[in-house]
Amino acid sequence: MTPDLVMEILARLPVKSLLRFRCVSKSWLSLIDSTEFSLQHLKLYNPNSANSRLLLGQKRIKIHIYTLTIRRCDTLRKDADVATFGRPFKVLQSLNGLLLISSGHRQEMTVKLWNPSVRKCLVIPNCPIQHRSYNLGFALRSKDYKLVAIDYKLKTIAVYSLNDHRWNINPNPLNINQVSRFHVRPPVYSQGVLYWHGDIFYQRRDIFCYDFDVEEFSLLPLPDAVKKDDVWFIFRLGESLGVFSMSSVATCIWLREKNMDRCYWSEWFKGEPNSNAYQQLFQMRASSILFLQQTNTFLMVQKSARGRDRVKSYNFTTHEIQHLGKSLQGKLFFDTYMENLALHNGIDGQTLMSFPEDQTGNNINARS
Amino acid sequence: MASSSSSSLSRVVVKSSDNNLFVVNKKVASQSQLLKQCIDNMEEKGTNDVILIPLSNVTSNILTLVLEYCEKHADFADDDNNNQELKQWDHEFLKKFDYATLNSLTMAADYMVTKSLLNLCCQFIADSIKDLTVQQIRQIFDIKNDFTPQEEADIKNENAWAFR
C-alpha cells in the first residue's frame, strides 16, 4: 500500500489507536508524528457523524468541583468521564479539542494548553501584558496554534505562538481602536479568524475579526438583510462562519463564503419566523452556541445569574425549544468534542505534563 | 450528464492486468473518474468505435468487485448520497472480504479514482483495526518491526495508557 493510502486509513482512527500504532514501525511513527498528518486527522476523523460528541464542563455551585464529561449531542447522556478537578479550575477557551485552562489561586495561577485526547498539557509562559483576555486560534499559513492576549486599555496585544513557545508584543495593531471588548459569548473561530460581536447595547451592525496569520483586527459588516430589530447571533457551521437571524418576516441563516478571492454572504436557509421562538431567543442570554447540522438544531447554554445554567436546544425548522440534560447543575460550558494529535509529541525543548495524572480520567477513551 | 451527441458511446471494454475483458456500460463506468476521463476524451474526438481501456494495475478478481460496486452505485446515482439502503449494501459488500482483498480493493479504487469506494474502504479498514494490537497491525499490513526492543519500549512509555 502506498504511503498516501496508509495516511488515508490512519487519519480515520481515534487518537488512542494512533498513539499505540506509533510503535508499528519507523515510517508509521514519523507519519503519525508529522504536522501534516495531525491536520489531516483533525479533518477526517472528527466530522464523521459516528464520532459526534460534546465535551461538557460543569462547575457546581458551593462545592468547588469541576467535572468534564463527554456526552452525546442529542440527549446529553454521558458517554465517558474526562476528569474531575478539586482546585480552582476554569476552562477559558476551547478549539479543535484543545482547552485553554487556568488553575490555582490568583497569585500562583497558571494558564495551560491541554489536549484531553492525548492527556497532555503545556504550561504557557507568563503573559507579558496586563488587563488581558485570552483567545485561542490556529494560524492557517504557519500551521501554528496561537494565543492572543488583548489589552484594550493600552491598545496592545501579545501573541503566543506554540511553534516558538514564546510571547511577542505587538503594540497598536491595525484597527484595535474599532473593536469592542464587550462580548456576550465566546468568539467564534473559523478558518484562521476569530469573530465576535459587541453586546446588545452596541448599535453597529459589524462583526469584529482577528486574523491569526496577519495578527490584525478588522470589521465585517453583517448581511444587509439583518436589521436592528432582529434576533441574531453568529456560530460555526462546518468550517464556515454562519449568522442566524429572525425578524417578523423570516428566519434566515447566512454563510460566509469564499470564491477565488472574493468573500460574500450567501443565504443558506430561509424559513418562516415564529413569535414564541423569537421571544425566547431574545430573552435567552446564551453564553455558548453550537450548531448540529444533522438535526438542524442549535445547542445553547442559557446563563443564569445564580450559576444555574441550562442547556437548551432550538430547532430552526420546527422552532421547537427543549430543555436538555435537566439533571445538570451549576455553571456549564460545552464545545464539540474533538480528538486532536496536537501536543502529543511535545514541542521543541519542552517537556509536557501528563494531565490529568494517571489515576483520574482513565475513561477518556472508554468508547474507542 | 448524458451526452446526446451522435458520437456518444454506450459501452466500453475494460481489460484487467491478467488480460480478461469486461464489457461495461457507460453509466457504470462513469463511477470511476479514470474510466470517465477516457470516455470523455474519446467522445471529444468523435469516435464511434467501442474503446478498450487497459488497467495494468488491477487483477480481474479485484476488477470484478470494483465493477460490482460501480454497478450498484450507478443504480442509485440519481438518489441523494444518504440513501440508507445503499449504505447497508456498502457495509454488507465489504464485510465479506479479508484484509488482503480489502487492501487490493482500496488500491484499485485509488488507481481508478472511485472516490466514494476509496473513502468507504479506508473507513471500513480503520473501523476494523482500531482495537488491534501493534503485533496484529504488523501482520495485516505486512510491516517489519524496525525498532530495537529498547526503542519500542521507550515509544510505548510515552503513552502507556493507550496500550491498556
Coordinates of C-alpha atoms in Angstrom, one line a residue:
Chain A
M1 CA 0.0 0.0 0.0
T2 CA 1.3 3.5 -0.8
P3 CA 2.1 5.9 2.0
D4 CA -0.8 8.2 0.8
L5 CA -3.3 5.3 1.3
V6 CA -1.9 4.4 4.7
M7 CA -2.4 8.0 5.7
E8 CA -6.0 8.0 4.3
I9 CA -6.7 5.0 6.6
L10 CA -4.8 6.0 9.7
A11 CA -6.3 9.6 9.6
R12 CA -9.7 8.0 10.4
L13 CA -8.5 6.3 13.6
P14 CA -9.1 7.5 17.2
V15 CA -6.2 9.1 19.0
K16 CA -5.8 6.2 21.3
S17 CA -5.2 3.8 18.4
L18 CA -2.7 6.2 16.8
L19 CA -0.7 6.6 19.9
R20 CA -0.4 2.8 20.1
F21 CA 0.4 2.4 16.4
R22 CA 3.4 4.7 16.6
C23 CA 5.1 1.5 17.7
V24 CA 4.4 -0.3 14.5
S25 CA 7.5 0.9 12.5
K26 CA 9.7 3.9 12.0
S27 CA 7.7 5.0 9.0
W28 CA 4.4 4.9 10.8
L29 CA 6.0 6.8 13.7
S30 CA 7.2 9.6 11.6
L31 CA 3.9 9.7 9.7
I32 CA 1.8 9.9 12.8
D33 CA 4.1 12.5 14.4
S34 CA 4.0 14.8 11.4
T35 CA 2.1 18.1 11.4
E36 CA 0.6 17.3 8.1
F37 CA -0.9 14.0 9.4
S38 CA -2.2 15.7 12.5
L39 CA -4.1 18.2 10.4
Q40 CA -5.4 15.5 8.1
H41 CA -6.6 13.5 11.1
L42 CA -8.4 16.5 12.5
K43 CA -10.3 16.9 9.2
L44 CA -11.1 13.2 8.6
Y45 CA -11.7 11.7 12.0
N46 CA -13.8 14.3 13.7
P47 CA -16.6 15.2 11.1
N48 CA -17.5 11.6 10.9
S49 CA -21.0 11.7 12.4
A50 CA -20.4 8.5 14.3
N51 CA -17.9 10.4 16.4
S52 CA -20.0 13.4 17.1
R53 CA -19.9 14.1 20.8
L54 CA -19.9 17.0 23.2
L55 CA -17.3 18.0 25.8
L56 CA -19.3 19.4 28.8
G57 CA -17.8 21.2 31.7
Q58 CA -19.8 21.6 34.9
K59 CA -18.9 23.7 37.9
R60 CA -21.2 23.0 40.8
I61 CA -22.1 26.0 43.0
K62 CA -20.8 25.9 46.6
I63 CA -18.8 22.7 46.3
H64 CA -15.7 23.6 44.3
I65 CA -15.6 20.7 42.0
Y66 CA -15.2 21.0 38.2
T67 CA -16.1 17.9 36.1
L68 CA -15.5 17.4 32.5
T69 CA -17.5 14.7 30.6
I70 CA -18.1 13.5 27.1
R71 CA -21.7 13.5 26.1
R72 CA -24.0 12.6 23.2
C73 CA -25.1 15.7 21.3
D74 CA -28.7 14.7 21.0
T75 CA -29.6 13.7 24.6
L76 CA -26.6 14.9 26.6
R77 CA -26.3 11.4 28.0
K78 CA -22.9 10.8 29.5
D79 CA -20.5 8.7 27.4
A80 CA -17.3 9.0 29.4
D81 CA -15.7 10.9 32.2
V82 CA -12.7 13.0 31.3
A83 CA -11.5 14.5 34.6
T84 CA -12.6 16.0 37.9
F85 CA -10.8 18.9 39.4
G86 CA -11.0 20.0 43.0
R87 CA -8.8 23.1 42.9
P88 CA -9.9 26.4 41.3
F89 CA -10.1 25.4 37.7
K90 CA -11.5 27.2 34.7
V91 CA -11.9 26.5 31.0
L92 CA -11.0 29.8 29.3
Q93 CA -11.4 28.7 25.7
S94 CA -11.6 25.7 23.5
L95 CA -10.6 25.0 19.9
N96 CA -10.2 21.8 17.9
G97 CA -10.4 19.7 21.0
L98 CA -7.7 21.7 22.8
L99 CA -8.6 23.5 26.0
L100 CA -7.1 26.6 27.4
I101 CA -7.4 26.3 31.2
S102 CA -6.4 28.2 34.2
S103 CA -5.8 26.6 37.6
G104 CA -4.6 27.5 41.0
H105 CA -5.3 30.6 43.1
R106 CA -4.8 34.2 42.0
Q107 CA -1.1 34.6 43.0
E108 CA 0.0 31.3 41.5
M109 CA -2.5 31.0 38.7
T110 CA -1.1 29.2 35.7
V111 CA -2.5 29.0 32.2
K112 CA -2.2 25.7 30.4
L113 CA -2.9 24.4 27.0
W114 CA -4.5 21.0 27.5
N115 CA -5.3 18.3 25.0
P116 CA -7.6 15.8 26.7
S117 CA -7.5 13.3 23.9
V118 CA -3.7 12.8 24.3
R119 CA -3.8 13.5 28.0
K120 CA -1.0 16.1 27.9
C121 CA -0.8 19.7 28.8
L122 CA 1.7 22.5 28.3
V123 CA 2.2 25.3 30.8
I124 CA 2.0 28.6 28.9
P125 CA 4.7 31.1 30.0
N126 CA 3.6 34.2 31.8
C127 CA 1.8 36.7 29.6
P128 CA 3.8 40.0 29.3
I129 CA 0.8 42.3 29.3
Q130 CA -1.8 43.2 31.8
H131 CA -5.6 43.6 31.5
R132 CA -5.8 40.8 29.1
S133 CA -8.4 38.4 27.8
Y134 CA -7.1 35.3 26.1
N135 CA -8.2 33.9 22.8
L136 CA -7.0 30.7 21.2
G137 CA -6.8 30.2 17.4
F138 CA -5.0 28.4 14.7
A139 CA -3.0 30.3 12.1
L140 CA -3.6 28.5 8.8
R141 CA -0.5 29.6 6.9
S142 CA 2.1 29.0 9.6
K143 CA 0.1 25.9 10.8
D144 CA 0.5 27.2 14.4
Y145 CA -1.7 27.4 17.4
K146 CA -1.6 30.9 18.7
L147 CA -2.9 32.6 21.8
V148 CA -3.8 36.3 21.6
A149 CA -4.0 38.4 24.8
I150 CA -5.6 41.8 24.3
D151 CA -5.1 44.8 26.5
Y152 CA -7.9 47.1 25.4
K153 CA -6.8 49.9 27.7
L154 CA -3.3 50.2 26.3
K155 CA -4.3 49.1 22.8
T156 CA -1.7 46.4 22.8
I157 CA -1.7 42.7 22.1
A158 CA 0.6 39.9 22.9
V159 CA 0.7 36.8 20.8
Y160 CA 1.9 33.5 22.0
S161 CA 3.0 31.0 19.3
L162 CA 3.0 27.3 20.1
N163 CA 5.7 26.7 17.4
D164 CA 8.0 29.3 19.0
H165 CA 6.8 28.7 22.6
R166 CA 7.0 32.4 23.5
W167 CA 5.1 35.6 23.6
N168 CA 5.6 38.6 21.2
I169 CA 4.2 42.0 22.0
N170 CA 2.5 43.9 19.2
P171 CA 1.7 47.5 20.2
N172 CA -1.1 49.2 18.4
P173 CA -2.1 46.5 15.8
L174 CA -4.3 47.6 12.9
N175 CA -7.9 48.5 13.8
I176 CA -7.6 47.7 17.5
N177 CA -9.4 51.0 18.2
Q178 CA -12.5 49.9 16.4
V179 CA -13.1 46.6 18.2
S180 CA -15.2 46.3 21.3
R181 CA -14.0 44.3 24.3
F182 CA -17.6 43.6 25.5
H183 CA -19.0 40.5 24.0
V184 CA -21.9 38.4 25.1
R185 CA -20.3 35.0 24.4
P186 CA -17.0 33.4 23.4
P187 CA -15.8 34.4 20.0
V188 CA -16.4 32.0 17.1
Y189 CA -13.3 30.6 15.4
S190 CA -13.3 29.7 11.7
Q191 CA -10.5 29.3 9.1
G192 CA -7.8 31.1 11.0
V193 CA -10.0 34.0 12.0
L194 CA -11.8 34.8 15.3
Y195 CA -15.2 36.5 15.1
W196 CA -17.2 38.2 17.8
H197 CA -19.7 40.9 18.2
G198 CA -20.5 43.6 20.8
D199 CA -23.2 43.3 23.4
I200 CA -26.8 44.2 22.8
F201 CA -26.2 47.9 23.5
Y202 CA -23.7 48.0 20.7
Q203 CA -25.6 49.6 17.9
R204 CA -23.5 49.0 14.9
R205 CA -24.1 46.0 12.6
D206 CA -20.5 44.8 12.5
I207 CA -18.7 41.7 13.5
F208 CA -15.2 42.0 14.9
C209 CA -12.5 39.9 13.4
Y210 CA -9.0 38.9 14.4
D211 CA -6.8 37.2 11.9
F212 CA -4.2 34.8 13.5
D213 CA -1.9 34.8 10.4
V214 CA -1.5 38.6 9.9
E215 CA -2.3 39.4 13.6
E216 CA -4.6 42.2 12.8
F217 CA -8.2 43.2 13.6
S218 CA -10.9 44.1 11.1
L219 CA -14.6 44.7 10.9
L220 CA -17.0 42.6 8.9
P221 CA -20.5 44.0 8.1
L222 CA -23.5 41.8 8.7
P223 CA -25.5 40.7 5.8
D224 CA -27.6 43.7 4.6
A225 CA -30.9 41.9 5.4
V226 CA -30.1 41.7 9.1
K227 CA -32.0 44.6 10.7
K228 CA -31.7 46.3 14.1
D229 CA -34.8 44.6 15.5
D230 CA -33.8 41.1 14.6
V231 CA -32.6 38.4 16.9
W232 CA -29.3 37.4 15.6
F233 CA -26.1 35.5 16.6
I234 CA -23.0 34.1 14.9
F235 CA -21.9 30.5 15.0
R236 CA -19.7 28.0 13.2
L237 CA -21.1 25.8 10.5
G238 CA -18.6 23.2 9.4
E239 CA -15.5 25.3 8.5
S240 CA -17.5 28.5 7.9
L241 CA -18.9 31.4 9.8
G242 CA -22.7 31.5 10.0
V243 CA -25.2 34.2 11.0
F244 CA -28.6 33.2 12.3
S245 CA -31.3 35.9 12.3
M246 CA -35.0 36.1 12.9
S247 CA -37.3 39.0 12.2
S248 CA -41.0 39.3 12.0
V249 CA -40.8 38.3 8.3
A250 CA -38.3 35.5 8.1
T251 CA -35.8 33.1 9.8
C252 CA -32.5 33.1 7.9
I253 CA -29.1 31.6 8.0
W254 CA -26.2 33.2 6.1
L255 CA -22.9 31.6 5.4
R256 CA -19.6 33.5 4.8
E257 CA -18.3 32.0 1.6
K258 CA -15.2 32.5 -0.4
N259 CA -14.9 32.1 -4.1
M260 CA -11.5 32.8 -5.6
D261 CA -10.5 35.9 -3.6
R262 CA -14.0 37.3 -3.1
C263 CA -15.8 36.8 0.2
Y264 CA -19.6 37.3 0.4
W265 CA -22.6 36.3 2.5
S266 CA -24.8 33.6 0.9
E267 CA -28.3 32.7 2.1
W268 CA -28.1 29.1 3.3
F269 CA -31.6 28.7 4.8
K270 CA -34.7 30.8 4.7
G271 CA -37.9 29.9 6.6
E272 CA -40.9 31.2 8.5
P273 CA -40.5 33.2 11.7
N274 CA -42.0 32.2 14.9
S275 CA -43.1 34.6 17.6
N276 CA -42.6 32.3 20.5
A277 CA -39.1 31.3 19.5
Y278 CA -38.3 35.0 18.8
Q279 CA -39.3 35.9 22.4
Q280 CA -37.4 33.0 23.9
L281 CA -34.3 33.6 21.9
F282 CA -34.5 37.3 22.6
Q283 CA -34.6 36.7 26.4
M284 CA -32.2 33.9 26.5
R285 CA -28.7 35.0 27.5
A286 CA -26.9 32.2 25.6
S287 CA -23.3 32.0 26.6
S288 CA -22.3 29.5 24.0
I289 CA -23.9 28.3 20.9
L290 CA -23.2 25.1 18.9
F291 CA -24.7 24.2 15.6
L292 CA -25.6 20.5 15.0
Q293 CA -26.1 20.1 11.3
Q294 CA -27.6 16.6 11.3
T295 CA -30.6 17.7 13.2
N296 CA -31.0 21.4 12.2
T297 CA -30.5 22.3 15.8
F298 CA -28.7 24.9 17.9
L299 CA -27.5 23.9 21.3
M300 CA -27.2 26.8 23.7
V301 CA -26.2 27.4 27.3
Q302 CA -28.7 29.7 28.9
K303 CA -26.9 31.7 31.5
S304 CA -28.4 32.3 34.9
A305 CA -27.2 34.8 37.4
R306 CA -27.1 32.3 40.3
G307 CA -25.0 29.8 38.4
R308 CA -27.9 27.6 37.4
D309 CA -27.2 27.4 33.7
R310 CA -29.4 25.3 31.4
V311 CA -28.8 23.7 28.1
K312 CA -31.5 24.5 25.5
S313 CA -31.8 23.0 22.1
Y314 CA -33.6 25.1 19.3
N315 CA -34.6 23.5 16.0
F316 CA -34.8 26.3 13.5
T317 CA -37.1 24.4 11.1
T318 CA -39.8 23.4 13.7
H319 CA -39.0 26.3 16.2
E320 CA -39.2 23.8 19.0
I321 CA -37.1 24.7 22.1
Q322 CA -36.3 22.0 24.5
H323 CA -34.5 21.9 27.9
L324 CA -31.9 19.2 27.7
G325 CA -29.9 17.4 30.5
K326 CA -32.3 18.5 33.2
S327 CA -30.1 17.0 35.9
L328 CA -27.2 19.2 35.1
Q329 CA -26.4 21.8 37.7
G330 CA -24.1 24.7 38.2
K331 CA -22.2 26.7 35.6
L332 CA -21.9 24.9 32.3
F333 CA -19.6 25.0 29.4
F334 CA -19.6 23.0 26.2
D335 CA -18.0 22.5 22.9
T336 CA -17.8 19.8 20.3
Y337 CA -15.5 17.0 21.5
M338 CA -12.7 16.6 19.0
E339 CA -9.8 14.2 19.0
N340 CA -6.6 16.0 18.1
L341 CA -3.0 14.8 18.0
A342 CA -1.5 18.2 18.7
L343 CA 0.9 18.3 21.6
H344 CA 1.2 14.5 21.9
N345 CA 4.8 14.6 20.9
G346 CA 5.7 17.7 22.9
I347 CA 7.2 20.8 21.4
D348 CA 10.9 21.6 20.9
G349 CA 12.8 21.8 24.1
Q350 CA 9.6 21.4 26.3
T351 CA 8.5 18.5 28.3
L352 CA 4.8 18.1 28.7
M353 CA 2.9 17.0 31.7
S354 CA 0.6 14.1 31.7
F355 CA -2.7 15.7 32.5
P356 CA -4.7 14.8 34.4
E357 CA -2.4 12.5 36.3
D358 CA -2.9 8.8 35.6
Q359 CA -5.3 7.9 38.5
T360 CA -8.0 10.2 37.1
G361 CA -9.6 10.3 33.8
N362 CA -8.9 6.7 32.8
N363 CA -12.1 6.5 31.0
I364 CA -11.4 9.2 28.5
N365 CA -11.4 6.9 25.5
A366 CA -13.5 4.3 27.0
R367 CA -15.7 4.1 24.0
S368 CA -12.9 3.8 21.4
Chain B
M1 CA -24.7 14.2 -17.6
A2 CA -25.5 12.0 -20.6
S3 CA -24.3 13.5 -23.8
S4 CA -26.8 13.4 -26.6
S5 CA -24.2 13.9 -29.4
S6 CA -24.2 11.4 -32.2
S7 CA -20.7 10.1 -31.2
S8 CA -21.9 9.2 -27.7
L9 CA -20.6 5.8 -26.6
S10 CA -22.9 3.4 -24.7
R11 CA -20.3 0.8 -23.7
V12 CA -16.6 0.4 -23.1
V13 CA -14.4 -2.6 -22.7
V14 CA -12.0 -2.7 -19.7
K15 CA -9.0 -5.0 -19.7
S16 CA -7.6 -6.3 -16.4
S17 CA -3.9 -6.8 -15.7
D18 CA -4.3 -10.6 -16.3
N19 CA -5.8 -9.9 -19.7
N20 CA -9.5 -10.5 -19.1
L21 CA -12.0 -8.3 -20.9
F22 CA -15.1 -6.7 -19.2
V23 CA -17.8 -5.0 -21.1
V24 CA -19.1 -2.1 -19.0
N25 CA -21.9 0.2 -19.8
K26 CA -21.1 3.9 -19.7
K27 CA -23.2 4.8 -16.7
V28 CA -21.5 2.2 -14.6
A29 CA -18.0 3.1 -15.9
S30 CA -18.6 6.8 -15.1
Q31 CA -18.5 5.9 -11.4
S32 CA -14.7 5.7 -12.0
Q33 CA -13.2 9.1 -12.8
L34 CA -10.4 7.3 -14.7
L35 CA -12.8 5.5 -17.0
K36 CA -15.0 8.5 -17.3
Q37 CA -12.0 10.6 -18.4
C38 CA -11.1 8.0 -21.1
I39 CA -14.7 8.0 -22.4
D40 CA -14.9 11.8 -22.4
N41 CA -11.6 12.0 -24.3
M42 CA -12.8 9.6 -26.9
E43 CA -16.2 11.3 -27.3
E44 CA -14.4 14.6 -27.9
K45 CA -12.5 13.0 -30.7
G46 CA -15.9 11.9 -32.1
T47 CA -15.1 8.2 -32.4
N48 CA -17.9 5.7 -32.7
D49 CA -15.7 2.6 -32.1
V50 CA -16.0 0.7 -28.8
I51 CA -12.9 1.7 -26.8
L52 CA -10.6 -0.6 -24.9
I53 CA -9.2 0.6 -21.6
P54 CA -6.3 -1.4 -20.2
L55 CA -5.9 -1.3 -16.4
S56 CA -2.4 -2.6 -15.8
N57 CA -2.7 -2.4 -12.0
V58 CA -5.9 -4.3 -11.4
T59 CA -6.4 -8.1 -11.5
S60 CA -9.7 -9.5 -12.8
N61 CA -10.7 -10.7 -9.3
I62 CA -10.5 -7.2 -7.9
L63 CA -11.9 -5.5 -11.1
T64 CA -15.0 -7.7 -10.8
L65 CA -15.5 -6.3 -7.3
V66 CA -14.9 -2.7 -8.3
L67 CA -17.4 -3.1 -11.1
E68 CA -19.9 -4.7 -8.8
Y69 CA -19.7 -1.7 -6.6
C70 CA -19.9 0.7 -9.6
E71 CA -23.0 -1.1 -10.9
K72 CA -24.8 -0.8 -7.6
H73 CA -23.9 2.9 -7.2
A74 CA -24.8 3.7 -10.8
D75 CA -28.4 2.4 -10.0
F76 CA -28.5 4.9 -7.1
A77 CA -26.7 7.7 -8.9
D78 CA -29.8 10.0 -9.0
D79 CA -30.7 9.5 -5.4
D80 CA -29.2 11.5 -2.6
N81 CA -26.0 10.2 -1.0
N82 CA -27.6 9.4 2.2
N83 CA -29.6 6.5 1.0
Q84 CA -29.9 4.0 3.9
E85 CA -30.4 1.0 1.6
L86 CA -27.2 1.8 -0.3
K87 CA -25.3 2.4 3.0
Q88 CA -26.4 -1.0 4.2
W89 CA -25.4 -2.6 0.9
D90 CA -21.9 -1.0 1.1
H91 CA -21.4 -2.4 4.5
E92 CA -22.5 -5.9 3.6
F93 CA -20.4 -5.7 0.4
L94 CA -17.1 -5.0 2.3
K95 CA -17.9 -7.3 5.3
K96 CA -17.2 -10.4 3.1
F97 CA -13.5 -9.6 2.4
D98 CA -10.3 -10.4 4.2
Y99 CA -7.7 -7.7 4.8
A100 CA -5.6 -8.7 1.7
T101 CA -8.7 -8.3 -0.5
L102 CA -9.6 -5.0 1.2
N103 CA -6.1 -3.7 0.6
S104 CA -6.2 -4.6 -3.1
L105 CA -9.7 -3.1 -3.4
T106 CA -8.5 0.1 -1.7
M107 CA -5.6 0.4 -4.1
A108 CA -7.8 -0.3 -7.1
A109 CA -10.3 2.3 -6.0
D110 CA -7.4 4.8 -5.7
Y111 CA -6.0 3.9 -9.1
M112 CA -9.4 4.0 -10.8
V113 CA -10.3 7.3 -9.0
T114 CA -13.5 6.0 -7.5
K115 CA -13.5 8.4 -4.6
S116 CA -16.6 7.0 -2.8
L117 CA -15.3 3.5 -2.8
L118 CA -11.9 4.7 -1.6
N119 CA -13.5 6.5 1.3
L120 CA -15.6 3.6 2.1
C121 CA -12.7 1.1 2.1
C122 CA -10.5 3.4 4.2
Q123 CA -13.2 4.0 6.8
F124 CA -14.1 0.3 6.9
I125 CA -10.4 -0.7 7.4
A126 CA -10.0 2.0 10.1
D127 CA -13.1 0.8 11.9
S128 CA -11.9 -2.8 11.9
I129 CA -8.3 -2.2 13.0
K130 CA -8.8 0.4 15.7
D131 CA -8.7 -2.0 18.6
L132 CA -5.9 -4.2 17.3
T133 CA -2.5 -4.6 18.9
V134 CA 0.7 -3.4 17.3
Q135 CA 1.7 -7.0 16.5
Q136 CA -1.6 -7.6 14.7
I137 CA -1.2 -4.5 12.7
R138 CA 2.2 -5.5 11.5
Q139 CA 0.8 -8.9 10.4
I140 CA -2.1 -7.4 8.5
F141 CA -0.1 -4.7 6.7
D142 CA 3.0 -6.9 6.3
I143 CA 5.3 -4.5 8.1
K144 CA 8.6 -5.4 9.5
N145 CA 9.4 -4.1 13.0
D146 CA 12.5 -1.9 12.5
F147 CA 12.8 -0.7 16.1
T148 CA 15.2 -2.1 18.7
P149 CA 13.3 -3.5 21.8
Q150 CA 14.6 -0.5 23.8
E151 CA 13.3 2.0 21.2
E152 CA 9.9 0.3 21.1
A153 CA 9.7 0.3 24.9
D154 CA 10.5 4.0 25.0
I155 CA 7.8 4.9 22.5
K156 CA 5.3 2.8 24.4
N157 CA 6.2 4.5 27.6
E158 CA 5.4 7.9 26.2
N159 CA 1.7 6.9 26.1
A160 CA 1.4 3.8 28.3
W161 CA -2.3 4.4 28.8
A162 CA -3.0 3.8 25.1
F163 CA -1.8 0.2 25.5
R164 CA -4.2 -0.7 28.3

